[in-house]
Coordinates of C-alpha atoms in Angstrom, one line a residue:
X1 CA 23.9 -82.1 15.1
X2 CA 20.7 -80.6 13.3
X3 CA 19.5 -78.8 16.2
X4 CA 16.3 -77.1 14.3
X5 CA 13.5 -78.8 13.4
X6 CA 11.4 -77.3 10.2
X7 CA 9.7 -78.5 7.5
X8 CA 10.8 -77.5 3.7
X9 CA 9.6 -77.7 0.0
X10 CA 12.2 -79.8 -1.4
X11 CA 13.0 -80.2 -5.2
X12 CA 13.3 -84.1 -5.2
X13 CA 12.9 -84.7 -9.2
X14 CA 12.9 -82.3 -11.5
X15 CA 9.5 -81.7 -13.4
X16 CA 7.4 -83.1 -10.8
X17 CA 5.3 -82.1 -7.3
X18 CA 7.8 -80.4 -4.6
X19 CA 7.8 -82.7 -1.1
X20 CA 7.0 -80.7 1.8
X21 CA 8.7 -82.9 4.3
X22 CA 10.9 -82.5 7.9
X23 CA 14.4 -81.1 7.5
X24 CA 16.8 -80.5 10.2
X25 CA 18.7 -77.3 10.4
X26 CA 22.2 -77.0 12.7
X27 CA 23.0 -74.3 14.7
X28 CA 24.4 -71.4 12.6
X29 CA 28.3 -71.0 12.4
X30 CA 30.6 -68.2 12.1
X31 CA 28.4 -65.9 9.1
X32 CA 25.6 -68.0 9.3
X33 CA 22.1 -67.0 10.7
X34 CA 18.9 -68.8 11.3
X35 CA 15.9 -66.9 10.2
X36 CA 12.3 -68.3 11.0
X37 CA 10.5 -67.2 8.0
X38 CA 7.2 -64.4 8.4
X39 CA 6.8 -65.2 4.1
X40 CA 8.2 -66.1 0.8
X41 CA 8.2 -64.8 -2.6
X42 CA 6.5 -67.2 -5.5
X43 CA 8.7 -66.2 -8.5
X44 CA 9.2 -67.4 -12.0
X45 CA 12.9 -68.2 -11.5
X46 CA 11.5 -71.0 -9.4
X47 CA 9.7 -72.8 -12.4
X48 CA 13.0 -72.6 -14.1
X49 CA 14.7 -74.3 -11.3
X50 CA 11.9 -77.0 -11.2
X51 CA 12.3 -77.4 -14.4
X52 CA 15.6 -77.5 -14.9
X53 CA 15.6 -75.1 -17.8
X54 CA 18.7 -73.0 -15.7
X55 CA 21.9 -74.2 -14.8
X56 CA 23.1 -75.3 -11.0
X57 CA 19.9 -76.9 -9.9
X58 CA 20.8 -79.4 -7.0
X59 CA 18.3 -82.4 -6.3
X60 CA 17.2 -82.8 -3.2
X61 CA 17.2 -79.2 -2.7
X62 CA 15.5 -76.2 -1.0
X63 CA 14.4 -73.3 -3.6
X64 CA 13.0 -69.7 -2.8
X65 CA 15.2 -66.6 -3.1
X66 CA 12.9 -63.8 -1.9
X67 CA 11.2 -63.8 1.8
X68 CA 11.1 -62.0 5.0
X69 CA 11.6 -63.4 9.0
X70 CA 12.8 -62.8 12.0
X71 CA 16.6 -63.8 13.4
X72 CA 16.5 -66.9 15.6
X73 CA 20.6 -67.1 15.9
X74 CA 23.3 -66.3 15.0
X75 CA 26.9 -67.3 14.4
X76 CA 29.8 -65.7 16.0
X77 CA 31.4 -64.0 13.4
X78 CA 27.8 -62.1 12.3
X79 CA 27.8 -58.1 13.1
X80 CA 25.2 -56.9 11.0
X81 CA 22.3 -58.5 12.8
X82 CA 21.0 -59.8 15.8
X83 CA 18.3 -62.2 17.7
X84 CA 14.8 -60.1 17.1
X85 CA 15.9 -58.5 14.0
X86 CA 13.2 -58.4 11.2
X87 CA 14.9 -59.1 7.9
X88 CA 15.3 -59.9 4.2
X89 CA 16.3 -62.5 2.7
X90 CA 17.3 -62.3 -0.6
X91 CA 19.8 -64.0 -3.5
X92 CA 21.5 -60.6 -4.2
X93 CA 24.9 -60.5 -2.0
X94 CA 24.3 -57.7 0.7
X95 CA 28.3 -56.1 0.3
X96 CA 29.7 -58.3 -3.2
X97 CA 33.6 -56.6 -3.3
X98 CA 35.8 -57.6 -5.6
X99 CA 37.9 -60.4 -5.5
X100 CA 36.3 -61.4 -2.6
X101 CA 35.2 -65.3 -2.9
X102 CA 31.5 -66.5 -3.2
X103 CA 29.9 -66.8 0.0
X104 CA 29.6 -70.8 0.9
X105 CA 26.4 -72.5 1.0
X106 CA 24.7 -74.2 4.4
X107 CA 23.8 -77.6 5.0
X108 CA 20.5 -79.5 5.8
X109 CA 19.6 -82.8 6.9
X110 CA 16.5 -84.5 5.3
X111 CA 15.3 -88.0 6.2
X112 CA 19.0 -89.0 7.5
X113 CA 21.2 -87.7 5.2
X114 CA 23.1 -84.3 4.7
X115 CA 22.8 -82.1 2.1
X116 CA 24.1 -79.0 0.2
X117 CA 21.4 -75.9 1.1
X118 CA 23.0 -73.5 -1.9
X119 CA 23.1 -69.8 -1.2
X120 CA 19.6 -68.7 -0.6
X121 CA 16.7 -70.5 -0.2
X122 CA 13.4 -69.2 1.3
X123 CA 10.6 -72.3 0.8
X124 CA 11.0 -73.1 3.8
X125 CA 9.8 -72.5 7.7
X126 CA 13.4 -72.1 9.1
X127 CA 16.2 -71.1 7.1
X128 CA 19.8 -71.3 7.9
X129 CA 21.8 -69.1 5.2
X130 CA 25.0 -66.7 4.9
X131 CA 24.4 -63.5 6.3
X132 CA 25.3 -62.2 2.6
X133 CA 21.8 -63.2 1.5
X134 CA 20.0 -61.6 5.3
X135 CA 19.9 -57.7 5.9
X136 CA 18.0 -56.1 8.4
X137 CA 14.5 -54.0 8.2
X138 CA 12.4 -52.5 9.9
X139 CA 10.4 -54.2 13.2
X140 CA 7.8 -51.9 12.5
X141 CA 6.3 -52.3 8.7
X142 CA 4.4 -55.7 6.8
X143 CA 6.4 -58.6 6.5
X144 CA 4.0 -60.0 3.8
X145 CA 4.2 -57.5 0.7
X146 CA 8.2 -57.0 1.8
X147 CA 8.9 -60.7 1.2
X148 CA 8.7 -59.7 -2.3
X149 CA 11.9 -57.1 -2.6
X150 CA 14.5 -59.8 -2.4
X151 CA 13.9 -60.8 -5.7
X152 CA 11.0 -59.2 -7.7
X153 CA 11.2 -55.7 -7.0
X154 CA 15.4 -55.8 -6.8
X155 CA 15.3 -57.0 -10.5
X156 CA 12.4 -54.5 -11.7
X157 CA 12.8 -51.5 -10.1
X158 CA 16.1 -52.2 -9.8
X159 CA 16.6 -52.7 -13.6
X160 CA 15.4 -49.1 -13.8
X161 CA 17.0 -47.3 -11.1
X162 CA 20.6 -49.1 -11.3
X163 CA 21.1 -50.8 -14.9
X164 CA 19.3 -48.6 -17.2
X165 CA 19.5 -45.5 -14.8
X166 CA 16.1 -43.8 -16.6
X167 CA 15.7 -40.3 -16.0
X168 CA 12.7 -37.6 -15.5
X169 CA 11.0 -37.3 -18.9
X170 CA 12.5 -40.6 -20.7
X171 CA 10.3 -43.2 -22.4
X172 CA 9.8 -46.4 -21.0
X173 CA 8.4 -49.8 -22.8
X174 CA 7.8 -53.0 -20.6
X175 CA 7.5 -56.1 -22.6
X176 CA 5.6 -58.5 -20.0
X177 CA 4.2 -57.6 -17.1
X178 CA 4.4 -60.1 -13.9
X179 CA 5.4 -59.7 -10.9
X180 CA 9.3 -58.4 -12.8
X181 CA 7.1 -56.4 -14.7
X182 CA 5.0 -54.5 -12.9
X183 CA 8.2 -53.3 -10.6
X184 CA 9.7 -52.6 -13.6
X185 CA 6.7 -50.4 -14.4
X186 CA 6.8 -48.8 -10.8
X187 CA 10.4 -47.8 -11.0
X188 CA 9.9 -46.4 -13.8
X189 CA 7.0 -43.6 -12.4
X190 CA 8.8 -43.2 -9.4
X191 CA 12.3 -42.0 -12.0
X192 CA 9.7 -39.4 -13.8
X193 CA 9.7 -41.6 -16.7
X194 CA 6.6 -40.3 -19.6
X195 CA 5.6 -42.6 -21.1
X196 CA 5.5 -45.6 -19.5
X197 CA 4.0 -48.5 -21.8
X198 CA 3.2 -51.8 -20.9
X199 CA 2.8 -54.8 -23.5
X200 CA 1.6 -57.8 -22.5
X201 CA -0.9 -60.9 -24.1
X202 CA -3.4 -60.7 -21.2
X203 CA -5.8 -57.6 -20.9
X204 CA -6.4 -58.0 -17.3
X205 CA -2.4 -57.8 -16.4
X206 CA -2.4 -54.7 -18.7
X207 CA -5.8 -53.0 -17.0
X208 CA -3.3 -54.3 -13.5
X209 CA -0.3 -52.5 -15.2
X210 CA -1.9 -49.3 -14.6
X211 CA -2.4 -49.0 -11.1
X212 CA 1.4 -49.1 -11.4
X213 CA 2.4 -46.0 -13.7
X214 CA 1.5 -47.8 -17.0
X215 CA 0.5 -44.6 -19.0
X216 CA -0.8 -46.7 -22.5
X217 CA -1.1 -50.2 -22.7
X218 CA -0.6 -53.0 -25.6
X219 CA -1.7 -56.5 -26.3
X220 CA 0.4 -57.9 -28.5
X221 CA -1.6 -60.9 -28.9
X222 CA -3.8 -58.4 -31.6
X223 CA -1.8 -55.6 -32.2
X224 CA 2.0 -54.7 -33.4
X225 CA 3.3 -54.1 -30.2
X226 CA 6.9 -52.5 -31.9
X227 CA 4.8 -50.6 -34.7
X228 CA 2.5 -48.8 -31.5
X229 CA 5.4 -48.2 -28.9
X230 CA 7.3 -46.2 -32.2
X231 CA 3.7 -44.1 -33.0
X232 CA 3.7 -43.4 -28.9
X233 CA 7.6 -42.1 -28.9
X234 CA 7.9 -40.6 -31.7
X235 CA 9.9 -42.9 -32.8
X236 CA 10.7 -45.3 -30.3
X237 CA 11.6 -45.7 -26.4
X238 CA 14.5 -44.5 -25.1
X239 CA 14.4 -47.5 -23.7
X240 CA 12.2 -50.8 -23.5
X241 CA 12.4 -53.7 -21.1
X242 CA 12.1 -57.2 -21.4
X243 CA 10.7 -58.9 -18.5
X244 CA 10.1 -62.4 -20.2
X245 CA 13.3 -63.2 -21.8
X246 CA 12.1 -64.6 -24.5
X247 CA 12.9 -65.5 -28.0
X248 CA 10.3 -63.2 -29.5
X249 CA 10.4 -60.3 -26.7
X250 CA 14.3 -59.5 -26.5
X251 CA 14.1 -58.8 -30.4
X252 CA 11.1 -56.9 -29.9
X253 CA 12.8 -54.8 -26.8
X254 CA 15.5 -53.8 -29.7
X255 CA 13.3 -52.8 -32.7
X256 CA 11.0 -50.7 -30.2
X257 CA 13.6 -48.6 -29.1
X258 CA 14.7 -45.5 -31.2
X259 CA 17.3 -44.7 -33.1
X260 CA 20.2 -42.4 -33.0
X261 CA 20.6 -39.2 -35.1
X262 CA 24.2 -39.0 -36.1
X263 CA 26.0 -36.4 -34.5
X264 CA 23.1 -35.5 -32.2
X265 CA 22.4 -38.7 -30.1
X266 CA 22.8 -42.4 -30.0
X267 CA 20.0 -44.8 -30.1
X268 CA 17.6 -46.6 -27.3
X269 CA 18.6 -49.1 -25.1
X270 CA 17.2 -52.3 -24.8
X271 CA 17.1 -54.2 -21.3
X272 CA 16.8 -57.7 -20.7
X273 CA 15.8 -58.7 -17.6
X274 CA 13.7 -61.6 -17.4
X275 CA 15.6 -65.1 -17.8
X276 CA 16.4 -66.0 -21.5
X277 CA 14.9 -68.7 -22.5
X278 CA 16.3 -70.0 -25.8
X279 CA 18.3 -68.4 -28.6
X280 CA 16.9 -65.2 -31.1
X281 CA 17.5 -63.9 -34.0
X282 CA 18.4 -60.0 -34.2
X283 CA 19.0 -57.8 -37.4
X284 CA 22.6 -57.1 -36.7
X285 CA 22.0 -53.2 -38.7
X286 CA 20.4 -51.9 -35.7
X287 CA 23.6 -51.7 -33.7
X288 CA 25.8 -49.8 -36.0
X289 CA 23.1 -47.7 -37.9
X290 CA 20.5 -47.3 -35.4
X291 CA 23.5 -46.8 -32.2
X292 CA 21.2 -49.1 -30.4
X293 CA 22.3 -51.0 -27.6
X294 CA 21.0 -54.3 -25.7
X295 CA 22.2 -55.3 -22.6
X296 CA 21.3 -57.5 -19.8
X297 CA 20.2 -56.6 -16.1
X298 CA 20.8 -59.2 -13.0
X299 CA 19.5 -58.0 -9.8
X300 CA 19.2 -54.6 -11.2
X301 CA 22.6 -54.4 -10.5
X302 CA 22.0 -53.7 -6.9
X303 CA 23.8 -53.4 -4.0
X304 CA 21.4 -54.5 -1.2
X305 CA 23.0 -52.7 1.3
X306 CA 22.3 -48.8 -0.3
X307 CA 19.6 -49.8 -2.5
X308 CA 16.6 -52.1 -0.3
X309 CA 16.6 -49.3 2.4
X310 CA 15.5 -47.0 -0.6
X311 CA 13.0 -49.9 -1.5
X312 CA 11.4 -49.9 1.7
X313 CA 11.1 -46.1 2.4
X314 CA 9.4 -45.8 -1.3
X315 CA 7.3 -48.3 0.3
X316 CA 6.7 -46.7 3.2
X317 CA 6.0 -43.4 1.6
X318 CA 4.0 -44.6 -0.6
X319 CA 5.6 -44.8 -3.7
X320 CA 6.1 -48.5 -4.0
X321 CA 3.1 -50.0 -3.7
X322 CA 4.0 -53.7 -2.5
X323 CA 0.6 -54.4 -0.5
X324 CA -1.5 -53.9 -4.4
X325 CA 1.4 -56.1 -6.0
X326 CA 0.9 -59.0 -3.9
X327 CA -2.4 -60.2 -5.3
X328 CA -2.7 -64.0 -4.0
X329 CA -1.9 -65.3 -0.5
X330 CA -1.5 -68.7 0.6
X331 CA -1.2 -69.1 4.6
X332 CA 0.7 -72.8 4.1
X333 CA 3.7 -74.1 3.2
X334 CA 1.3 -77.1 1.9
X335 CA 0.0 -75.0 -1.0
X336 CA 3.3 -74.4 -2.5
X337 CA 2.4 -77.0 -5.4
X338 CA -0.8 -75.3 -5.8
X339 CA 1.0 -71.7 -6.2
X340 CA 3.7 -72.9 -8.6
X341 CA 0.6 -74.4 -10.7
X342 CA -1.1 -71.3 -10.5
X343 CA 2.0 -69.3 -11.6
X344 CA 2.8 -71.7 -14.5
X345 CA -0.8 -71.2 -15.8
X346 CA -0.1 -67.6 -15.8
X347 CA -3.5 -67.2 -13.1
X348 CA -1.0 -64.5 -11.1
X349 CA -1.4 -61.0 -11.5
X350 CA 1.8 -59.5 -9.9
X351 CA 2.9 -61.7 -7.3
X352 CA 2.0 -64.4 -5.3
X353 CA 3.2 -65.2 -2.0
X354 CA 3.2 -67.9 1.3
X355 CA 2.8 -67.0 4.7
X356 CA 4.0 -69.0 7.8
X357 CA 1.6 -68.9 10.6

């Protein structure tokens, strides 16, 4: 019985206009928990999904993987949160252990018939997900610019602080400079990192880039991006970021990284961390003469539980500054097709998100 009445974006066919229609949500079960959303997250990873361009896309289907909301109910077997609880929500497993199996998905119920909810979803009013994908914050700080750690600021900062693990005095590139970016870019002042160097196509995400920790900045729609990171680091980064994923950017990350001295240090590391999109071409001589290294970043390689607390007390101290990266607001769930246009047309400094009144 779909005890919860809400109303959902749903992914109906790919490439077109999401429906925001009724759905019915059941009461939640064992490590379930019902979570009226405060806000969502309007990330990139969603235009994949509409478009199909990632794998495991289910049609109909509720999409979303950042937010933030309070804890309607939940199901017996939950011990981590309670009714009243402020929270997360977020696509990143709170406590992965190996061996231990995927958590299941939930069910919802749209225009009479029952359908597969996947893992996380967050485009929504009501959302009824493993607590996994739920952790507890704070009662007492924004819900709006938090909605954004679940995904955006777990993969950027995240990519810093856990994948790459930068320290004080390290150089730092960022190829692209979103809403992944500009976290990137953020994690990267908070780690001491000198320089930090952002390269992007659009002035006004670079001039954005700085309020960050962006130290120099690059358009590479007029200027050899690779070329100017080297003359900026002597040399190269000790390590770049790619925030796009692209065809064109990984291969840049690589070549604007330095390389090793032979019996004194290896090379740079280049990190991807946006999506790929496509296959590229790299000059294989770079790995064994250069002792550069690429390698790929997924959730920063977080683990929610240790690392979103220190997300939030950056935040709170300062540090993080969430309420600057969250540029655009829409107050319905009725504008989603309106944001996801907006994204796609690349109109969104940092991040966009939706609030539920």
């Amino acid at each position: 019985m779909m005890s919860t009445k809400s109303r959902a974006a749903l992914l109906v066919e790919f490439n077109k206009p999401l429906i925001v229609d009724e759905i019915g949500l059941g009461d939640p079960q064992g490590e379930e928990v019902l979570v009226k959303l405060f806000a969502t997250g309007v990330c990139h990873s969603q235009l994949h999904q509409i478009h199909n361009t990632i794998p495991g896309v289910r049609i109909p289907g509720i999409i979303g993987h950042e937010g933030t909301g309070v804890v309607i109910k939940v199901g017996s077997k939950v011990t981590h949160l309670k009714e009243g609880d402020h929270c997360m929500l977020t696509w990143v497993p709170r406590d992965a252990k190996e061996d231990s199996p995927a958590a299941p998905g939930t069910q919802f119920e749209w225009r009479g018939e029952q359908y597969p909810a996947g893992s996380c979803y967050t485009w929504a009013e009501h959302a009824l997900i493993n607590e996994q994908f739920v952790l507890p914050m704070p009662n007492d700080i924004s819900t709006a610019s938090t909605s954004i750690v679940g995904c955006a600021t777990v993969t950027g900062v995240g990519a810093v602080m856990g994948t790459a693990q930068v320290q004080k005095g390290q150089s730092v590139a960022v190829i692209g400079v979103g809403g992944v970016g500009i976290n990137v870019i953020a994690g990267a002042k908070i780690a001491g990192a000198n320089p930090i160097i952002a390269v992007d196509l659009a002035d006004d995400k670079l001039e954005f880039a700085k309020e960050f920790g962006a130290t120099h900045t690059i358009n590479a729609s007029n200027t050899d991006a690779v070329k100017e990171i080297k003359a900026l680091t002597n040399g190269g980064a000790d390590f770049a970021f790619d925030a796009i994923g692209g065809p064109v950017t990984t291969p840049q990350s690589l070549a604007a990284v330095r390389s090793g001295r032979l019996g004194l240090d290896r090379g740079g590391v280049a990190v991807v961390v946006g999506i790929p999109q496509g296959e590229f071409t790299i000059p294989n001589f770079q790995f064994p003469f250069g002792e550069k290294s690429l390698i790929g970043s997924f959730g920063g390689s977080s683990h929610p539980e240790v690392n979103y607390p220190q997300y939030i007390n950056w935040y709170q101290k300062g540090e993080l500054p969430l309420d600057k990266m969250v540029t655009t607001t829409y107050t319905s769930l009725d504008d989603i097709n309106e944001a996801v246009r907006a994204l796609a047309a690349g109109e969104i400094r940092g991040r966009s998100i939706i609030t539920f009144e």
